[in-house]
Short mmCIF file of C-alpha atoms in Angstrom, two decimals:
data_model
loop_
_atom_site.label_atom_id
_atom_site.label_comp_id
_atom_site.label_asym_id
_atom_site.label_seq_id
_atom_site.Cartn_x
_atom_site.Cartn_y
_atom_site.Cartn_z
CA MET D 168 -36.85 12.66 -10.39
CA THR D 169 -38.17 16.19 -10.15
CA SER D 170 -35.33 18.68 -10.05
CA ILE D 171 -35.64 21.92 -8.08
CA GLY D 172 -36.40 24.76 -10.44
CA GLY D 173 -36.35 22.53 -13.51
CA ALA D 174 -38.03 19.73 -15.43
CA ALA D 175 -38.26 16.14 -14.30
CA THR D 176 -34.99 14.57 -15.37
CA PRO D 177 -32.80 11.83 -13.95
CA GLY D 178 -29.33 12.85 -12.89
CA MET D 179 -26.29 12.33 -10.72
CA VAL D 180 -27.91 14.04 -7.72
CA ASP D 181 -31.48 13.87 -6.48
CA TRP D 182 -31.68 17.52 -5.46
CA ASN D 183 -35.12 17.27 -3.86
CA LEU D 184 -33.92 14.42 -1.71
CA ALA D 185 -30.87 16.50 -0.71
CA VAL D 186 -33.19 19.28 0.52
CA ALA D 187 -35.47 16.83 2.32
CA THR D 188 -32.53 15.06 4.00
CA ALA D 189 -30.88 18.32 5.09
CA THR D 190 -34.15 19.64 6.48
CA ARG D 191 -34.78 16.46 8.41
CA LEU D 192 -31.27 16.23 9.89
CA MET D 193 -30.41 19.86 10.62
CA ARG D 194 -30.12 20.99 14.22
CA PRO D 195 -32.98 23.05 15.66
CA GLY D 196 -32.28 26.74 15.91
CA PRO D 197 -32.08 28.69 19.16
CA GLU D 198 -35.25 29.05 21.18
CA VAL D 199 -36.96 32.33 20.47
CA SER D 200 -40.57 33.43 20.85
CA ARG D 201 -42.59 34.36 17.81
CA ASP D 202 -42.37 38.04 18.74
CA GLU D 203 -38.58 37.77 19.21
CA ALA D 204 -38.23 36.13 15.83
CA ARG D 205 -40.23 38.88 14.12
CA ALA D 206 -38.09 41.49 15.86
CA VAL D 207 -34.84 39.83 14.74
CA VAL D 208 -36.04 39.67 11.13
CA ALA D 209 -37.14 43.29 11.15
CA GLU D 210 -33.83 44.43 12.70
CA LEU D 211 -31.74 42.48 10.19
CA ARG D 212 -33.63 44.10 7.34
CA ARG D 213 -33.04 47.57 8.86
CA HIS D 214 -29.35 46.85 9.33
CA ALA D 215 -29.01 45.51 5.81
CA LYS D 216 -30.54 48.72 4.47
CA ALA D 217 -28.33 50.90 6.67
CA SER D 218 -25.26 48.94 5.67
CA GLU D 219 -25.70 49.93 2.01
CA GLU D 220 -24.92 53.56 2.76
CA HIS D 221 -22.10 52.72 5.23
CA VAL D 222 -20.38 50.42 2.73
CA ARG D 223 -20.82 52.70 -0.28
CA GLY D 224 -19.42 55.66 1.68
CA PHE D 225 -16.36 53.76 2.89
CA THR D 226 -15.53 51.87 -0.29
CA ARG D 227 -16.56 54.60 -2.79
CA LEU D 228 -18.19 51.88 -4.84
CA GLY D 229 -21.67 51.88 -6.30
CA THR D 230 -24.74 54.03 -6.06
CA GLU D 231 -28.30 53.44 -4.89
CA GLU D 232 -29.18 52.43 -8.45
CA THR D 233 -26.68 49.56 -8.46
CA HIS D 234 -28.37 47.69 -5.60
CA ASP D 235 -31.03 45.81 -7.53
CA THR D 236 -30.67 42.52 -5.69
CA PRO D 237 -33.04 41.47 -2.92
CA VAL D 238 -32.14 40.96 0.76
CA LEU D 239 -33.78 37.81 2.16
CA VAL D 240 -33.83 36.91 5.86
CA VAL D 241 -34.13 33.11 5.90
CA ASP D 242 -34.16 30.18 8.29
CA ARG D 243 -31.92 27.14 7.93
CA PRO D 244 -34.21 25.24 5.54
CA GLY D 245 -34.48 28.41 3.45
CA TRP D 246 -30.68 28.62 3.21
CA VAL D 247 -30.54 25.00 2.09
CA ARG D 248 -33.18 25.45 -0.63
CA ALA D 249 -31.41 28.57 -1.93
CA ASN D 250 -28.04 26.88 -2.09
CA VAL D 251 -29.31 23.73 -3.71
CA ALA D 252 -30.85 25.84 -6.45
CA GLY D 253 -27.49 27.63 -6.90
CA PHE D 254 -25.47 24.41 -6.86
CA ARG D 255 -27.77 22.81 -9.41
CA GLU D 256 -27.30 25.77 -11.78
CA LEU D 257 -23.55 26.08 -11.35
CA LEU D 258 -22.71 22.36 -11.41
CA LYS D 259 -24.92 21.41 -14.32
CA PRO D 260 -22.06 21.18 -16.89
CA LEU D 261 -20.00 18.94 -14.61
CA LEU D 262 -22.93 16.72 -13.66
CA ASP D 263 -24.01 16.38 -17.30
CA LYS D 264 -20.45 15.32 -18.15
CA MET D 265 -20.47 12.77 -15.29
CA GLN D 266 -23.86 11.49 -16.44
CA GLU D 267 -22.44 10.77 -19.89
CA ARG D 268 -19.51 8.92 -18.40
CA ARG D 269 -21.70 6.92 -16.07
CA THR D 270 -23.01 4.70 -18.87
CA SER D 271 -19.48 3.56 -19.78
CA THR D 272 -18.30 3.11 -16.19
CA PRO D 273 -18.08 -0.45 -14.72
CA GLY D 274 -21.12 -0.83 -12.54
CA GLY D 275 -22.73 2.11 -14.28
CA ALA D 276 -26.16 0.46 -14.39
CA VAL D 277 -26.18 0.09 -10.62
CA LEU D 278 -24.93 3.65 -10.18
CA GLY D 279 -27.66 4.85 -12.55
CA ALA D 280 -30.33 3.14 -10.47
CA VAL D 281 -29.35 4.32 -7.01
CA GLY D 282 -26.53 6.86 -7.39
CA GLY D 283 -28.70 9.96 -7.63
CA LYS D 284 -30.58 9.11 -4.46
CA VAL D 285 -27.46 8.04 -2.54
CA THR D 286 -25.71 11.25 -3.50
CA GLY D 287 -28.81 13.27 -2.66
CA VAL D 288 -28.95 11.81 0.85
CA GLU D 289 -25.25 12.34 1.48
CA LEU D 290 -25.22 15.87 0.03
CA GLY D 291 -28.20 16.55 2.32
CA MET D 292 -26.15 15.41 5.32
CA LEU D 293 -23.40 17.85 4.45
CA LEU D 294 -25.86 20.71 3.86
CA SER D 295 -27.46 20.03 7.26
CA PHE D 296 -24.02 20.49 8.83
CA LEU D 297 -23.32 23.74 6.99
CA ALA D 298 -26.84 25.12 7.45
CA SER D 299 -26.24 25.75 11.15
CA ARG D 300 -22.93 27.60 10.56
CA VAL D 301 -23.51 30.16 7.78
CA LEU D 302 -24.47 33.64 9.07
CA GLY D 303 -24.96 35.34 5.75
CA GLN D 304 -24.16 34.85 2.08
CA TYR D 305 -24.29 36.80 -1.15
CA GLU D 306 -25.55 34.22 -3.62
CA THR D 307 -23.85 35.28 -6.83
CA PHE D 308 -25.31 32.67 -9.19
CA ALA D 309 -28.79 32.40 -7.77
CA PRO D 310 -31.59 31.48 -10.17
CA ALA D 311 -34.82 33.27 -9.31
CA THR D 312 -37.76 31.20 -8.03
CA ARG D 313 -41.21 32.19 -6.76
CA GLU D 314 -40.04 31.49 -3.21
CA LEU D 315 -36.54 32.94 -3.59
CA PRO D 316 -36.37 36.02 -5.80
CA ALA D 317 -33.11 37.23 -7.27
CA GLY D 318 -31.81 40.32 -9.02
CA ALA D 319 -32.82 41.17 -12.58
CA GLY D 320 -30.68 39.88 -15.42
CA GLY D 321 -29.17 36.98 -13.47
CA GLY D 322 -28.20 39.07 -10.46
CA GLY D 323 -27.86 37.44 -7.07
CA ARG D 324 -29.51 37.80 -3.68
CA LEU D 325 -28.27 38.50 -0.16
CA LEU D 326 -29.22 35.87 2.40
CA LEU D 327 -29.12 36.53 6.17
CA VAL D 328 -29.63 33.35 8.23
CA ALA D 329 -31.49 34.66 11.28
CA PRO D 330 -31.29 31.62 13.62
CA ASN D 331 -27.52 31.25 13.09
CA ILE D 332 -26.93 34.93 13.81
CA VAL D 333 -28.91 34.66 17.05
CA HIS D 334 -27.08 31.44 17.96
CA VAL D 335 -23.63 32.94 17.47
CA GLU D 336 -24.37 36.23 19.25
CA ARG D 337 -25.50 34.19 22.26
CA GLU D 338 -22.54 31.86 22.06
CA LEU D 339 -20.07 34.76 21.96
CA ASP D 340 -22.05 36.71 24.58
CA VAL D 341 -21.88 39.96 22.57
CA GLN D 342 -24.32 42.84 22.19
CA PRO D 343 -27.01 41.49 19.79
CA HIS D 344 -27.80 44.75 17.96
CA ASP D 345 -24.11 45.45 17.36
CA PHE D 346 -23.41 41.89 16.18
CA ARG D 347 -26.31 41.91 13.72
CA LEU D 348 -25.14 45.17 12.14
CA TRP D 349 -21.56 43.87 12.04
CA VAL D 350 -22.65 40.75 10.10
CA CYS D 351 -24.73 42.87 7.72
CA LEU D 352 -21.71 45.09 6.98
CA HIS D 353 -19.67 42.09 5.81
CA GLU D 354 -22.40 40.63 3.66
CA GLU D 355 -23.41 44.00 2.24
CA THR D 356 -19.78 44.47 1.09
CA HIS D 357 -20.11 41.34 -1.05
CA ARG D 358 -23.36 42.60 -2.45
CA THR D 359 -21.71 45.92 -3.30
CA GLN D 360 -18.72 44.19 -4.92
CA PHE D 361 -20.94 42.38 -7.42
CA THR D 362 -23.55 45.10 -8.02
CA ALA D 363 -21.00 47.91 -8.44
CA VAL D 364 -18.63 45.89 -10.65
CA PRO D 365 -20.84 44.57 -13.48
CA TRP D 366 -18.24 42.33 -15.09
CA LEU D 367 -17.25 40.50 -11.90
CA ARG D 368 -20.07 37.98 -11.83
CA ASP D 369 -19.60 36.86 -15.46
CA HIS D 370 -15.84 36.70 -14.99
CA LEU D 371 -16.11 34.52 -11.88
CA GLU D 372 -18.71 32.27 -13.48
CA GLY D 373 -16.50 31.90 -16.55
CA GLU D 374 -13.54 30.83 -14.40
CA ILE D 375 -15.65 28.33 -12.49
CA GLN D 376 -17.14 26.86 -15.65
CA SER D 377 -13.63 26.57 -17.16
CA PHE D 378 -12.51 24.75 -14.03
CA LEU D 379 -15.48 22.36 -14.20
CA GLY D 380 -15.03 21.94 -17.94
CA GLU D 381 -11.48 20.64 -17.37
CA THR D 382 -12.69 18.05 -14.88
CA ASP D 383 -12.14 14.50 -16.04
CA VAL D 384 -12.87 12.44 -12.98
CA ASP D 385 -14.61 9.13 -12.51
CA PRO D 386 -18.09 9.66 -11.06
CA MET D 387 -17.43 7.05 -8.38
CA THR D 388 -14.47 9.11 -7.11
CA VAL D 389 -16.66 12.15 -6.50
CA LEU D 390 -19.39 10.08 -4.92
CA GLU D 391 -16.83 8.42 -2.66
CA ARG D 392 -15.56 11.80 -1.52
CA ILE D 393 -19.09 12.89 -0.69
CA ARG D 394 -19.62 9.58 1.14
CA GLU D 395 -16.44 10.11 3.22
CA ALA D 396 -17.53 13.57 4.26
CA ALA D 397 -21.00 12.33 5.17
CA GLN D 398 -19.53 9.46 7.21
CA SER D 399 -17.28 11.92 9.03
CA LEU D 400 -20.34 13.97 9.89
CA ALA D 401 -22.10 10.85 11.20
CA GLY D 402 -19.03 10.02 13.35
CA GLY D 403 -18.09 6.98 11.27
CA ARG D 404 -14.69 8.35 10.19
CA PRO D 405 -13.30 10.77 12.75
CA GLU D 406 -9.83 10.27 11.27
CA ALA D 407 -10.89 11.65 7.89
CA GLU D 408 -8.53 14.60 8.11
CA GLU D 409 -5.60 12.22 7.98
CA ASP D 410 -6.67 9.92 5.15
CA ASP D 411 -5.45 10.81 1.65
CA GLY D 412 -3.61 13.75 3.15
CA GLY D 413 -7.01 15.24 4.04
CA ARG D 414 -7.75 16.32 0.48
CA SER D 415 -10.75 18.53 -0.14
CA PHE D 416 -13.35 18.10 -2.87
CA VAL D 417 -11.59 20.71 -5.00
CA GLU D 418 -8.23 19.04 -4.68
CA ILE D 419 -9.34 15.68 -6.05
CA VAL D 420 -10.38 17.06 -9.44
CA GLN D 421 -7.35 19.10 -10.39
CA THR D 422 -5.59 18.77 -13.74
CA PRO D 423 -2.62 21.04 -14.64
CA ALA D 424 -5.02 23.42 -16.40
CA GLN D 425 -7.29 23.42 -13.40
CA ARG D 426 -4.44 24.34 -11.07
CA GLU D 427 -3.91 27.52 -13.07
CA ILE D 428 -7.60 28.36 -12.96
CA LEU D 429 -7.80 27.49 -9.26
CA GLY D 430 -4.90 29.85 -8.58
CA ARG D 431 -6.83 32.69 -10.18
CA LEU D 432 -10.02 31.76 -8.38
CA THR D 433 -8.21 31.61 -5.06
CA ALA D 434 -6.80 35.08 -5.61
CA VAL D 435 -10.26 36.49 -6.46
CA MET D 436 -11.94 34.85 -3.50
CA SER D 437 -9.14 36.07 -1.20
CA LEU D 438 -9.66 39.57 -2.54
CA LEU D 439 -13.43 39.46 -2.05
CA GLU D 440 -13.32 38.00 1.44
CA GLY D 441 -10.44 40.15 2.59
CA HIS D 442 -12.07 43.27 1.25
CA ALA D 443 -15.24 42.43 3.16
CA ASP D 444 -13.30 41.98 6.39
CA PHE D 445 -11.36 45.22 5.77
CA VAL D 446 -14.57 47.19 5.17
CA MET D 447 -16.22 45.64 8.22
CA ASP D 448 -13.27 46.75 10.38
CA GLY D 449 -13.12 50.17 8.73
CA VAL D 450 -16.81 50.98 9.10
CA GLY D 451 -17.29 49.14 12.39
CA PRO D 452 -15.76 51.60 14.88
CA ALA D 453 -18.01 54.41 13.70
CA VAL D 454 -21.29 52.51 13.81
CA VAL D 455 -20.77 49.39 15.97
CA PRO D 456 -19.79 50.47 19.50
CA SER D 457 -18.57 47.03 20.64
CA VAL D 458 -16.82 46.12 17.38
CA ALA D 459 -13.44 45.41 19.04
CA GLU D 460 -14.93 42.84 21.39
CA ILE D 461 -16.99 41.24 18.59
CA ARG D 462 -14.00 41.01 16.26
CA GLU D 463 -11.74 39.43 18.88
CA LYS D 464 -14.29 36.83 19.95
CA PHE D 465 -15.33 36.01 16.38
CA GLN D 466 -11.71 35.57 15.26
CA GLN D 467 -11.13 33.13 18.12
CA ARG D 468 -14.24 31.21 17.10
CA ARG D 469 -13.11 31.10 13.45
CA ALA D 470 -9.62 29.90 14.36
CA LYS D 471 -10.41 27.06 16.69
CA GLY D 472 -13.55 25.54 15.19
CA ALA D 473 -15.98 23.61 17.33
CA SER D 474 -14.28 20.19 17.56
CA ARG D 475 -11.91 17.73 15.94
CA LEU D 476 -14.80 16.51 13.79
CA ASP D 477 -15.53 20.08 12.74
CA MET D 478 -11.86 20.53 11.76
CA ALA D 479 -11.95 17.30 9.71
CA LEU D 480 -15.00 18.45 7.81
CA ARG D 481 -13.59 21.93 7.25
CA LYS D 482 -10.53 20.32 5.63
CA LEU D 483 -12.57 17.88 3.56
CA LEU D 484 -14.91 20.59 2.30
CA GLY D 485 -12.13 23.09 1.69
CA LEU D 486 -13.36 25.45 4.40
CA ASP D 487 -9.87 25.71 5.90
CA ALA D 488 -8.80 27.36 2.64
CA LYS D 489 -11.60 29.87 3.09
CA LEU D 490 -10.22 30.84 6.50
CA ARG D 491 -6.84 31.51 4.93
CA GLN D 492 -8.56 33.63 2.27
CA TYR D 493 -9.96 35.92 4.94
CA ARG D 494 -6.51 36.46 6.46
CA ASP D 495 -4.46 36.73 3.28
CA GLY D 496 -6.98 38.88 1.47
CA GLU D 497 -7.43 41.32 4.36
CA ARG D 498 -3.65 41.76 4.57
CA PHE D 499 -3.51 42.45 0.85
CA VAL D 500 -6.30 45.07 0.93
CA ARG D 501 -4.91 46.80 3.99
CA ALA D 502 -1.39 46.98 2.52
CA VAL D 503 -2.61 48.39 -0.80
CA VAL D 504 -4.89 50.99 0.82
CA ASP D 505 -2.05 52.03 3.10
CA GLN D 506 0.22 52.54 0.08
CA VAL D 507 -2.10 54.09 -2.53
CA GLY D 508 -5.33 54.96 -0.72
CA MET D 509 -8.88 53.71 -1.32
CA ASP D 510 -9.14 55.17 -4.80
CA GLY D 511 -5.83 53.57 -5.73
CA PHE D 512 -7.03 50.25 -4.36
CA ASN D 513 -10.25 50.53 -6.34
CA ARG D 514 -8.30 50.16 -9.57
CA VAL D 515 -8.54 46.46 -8.73
CA TRP D 516 -12.14 46.58 -10.03
CA THR D 517 -11.21 48.02 -13.46
CA SER D 518 -11.12 44.72 -15.37
CA PRO D 519 -10.09 41.06 -14.95
CA ASN D 520 -6.55 42.17 -15.88
CA THR D 521 -6.29 44.35 -12.76
CA LEU D 522 -7.32 41.58 -10.37
CA PRO D 523 -4.42 40.42 -8.19
CA THR D 524 -2.73 37.12 -8.92
CA LYS D 525 -2.29 34.53 -6.22
CA ALA D 526 1.37 35.60 -5.88
CA GLU D 527 0.35 39.28 -5.64
CA ILE D 528 -2.07 38.53 -2.81
CA ALA D 529 1.01 37.47 -0.82
CA LYS D 530 3.07 40.43 -2.15
CA PRO D 531 0.77 43.47 -2.42
CA ALA D 532 3.64 45.75 -3.50
CA ASP D 533 3.96 43.68 -6.69
CA TRP D 534 0.31 44.39 -7.56
CA VAL D 535 0.81 48.10 -6.88
CA ALA D 536 3.88 48.15 -9.10
CA ARG D 537 2.13 46.28 -11.93
CA VAL D 538 -1.18 48.12 -11.98
CA HIS D 539 -0.14 51.64 -10.96
CA ARG D 540 3.11 51.91 -12.90
CA LYS D 541 1.39 50.54 -16.01
CA ALA D 542 -1.43 53.04 -15.61
CA GLU D 543 0.98 55.95 -15.04
CA SER D 544 3.42 55.08 -17.84
#
């Protein structure tokens, strides 16, 4: 098969088929005229640019020179193509390992013949589900392509998914201009985190690769988990959140070493997501007049999900953990800033050793004691 962004090689996943399937199955976006669509794209670009200054001023991180990554306003198929390219890059070590095991697995010949296409179709089903929900994303590990540029030297790109932003602002019945700026503030914070803290990307990638490197799972197990999620999406298994304790993809590949790595990754992701929410709330009142209404309605939307099926998929994909990361991380950042101020909090970006542990996310005072007392002693 022909892999996106790479040479023609067979593999565990037919990435092109995943893109084609997701594009075919994804829901249509909200109805907008061509002129409306152009206006939304132009406004999102203006808000993204304005957000740089707002975020830098509030966080005291970065300069104009640090922002070398592009801002791309995309539609749902564009989001899928960008993420497939990122997944392919990030998961390559794991998929290569699974490919090697496939030849020695019972039924490996059959899996070799159809597995890549089956997995591509089912991954495409999941991406079609997610493509209508993501508002924006800083793609940290994005490989540059002609269609989707990325920052120099392996830097990422900021994606703003225009149809989803319009859909949610209408669903929540909030002021569109305010909501668009509010979303840009959150995503720009992620962009600032990675562009102002040069070591963060490599550290995070190293942790993820260590996690994947420890994976020793039968390929059929992973494919079955993808199949279950896809069947849930198709309505074939609405009880999926109850089977196997509702385990997510991440939870099925954990070894003892992985649990340690996952604890560190969870802490970092909680920090990044919580920091973005904290900044969004901190900057919002000064530049987004209806921020209180937006925040309240958006939190309600986050908490309840759209349906029982949506809740089942969130559990299976690990998205429920992401919701906890927003809450726990925001509480951590707020508590630290209250205690030692923004400059004191920014010591978190000094090195991997000053990142909070999972335990410290729950007990911010322990992080303050460890990092500040050590620095002052």
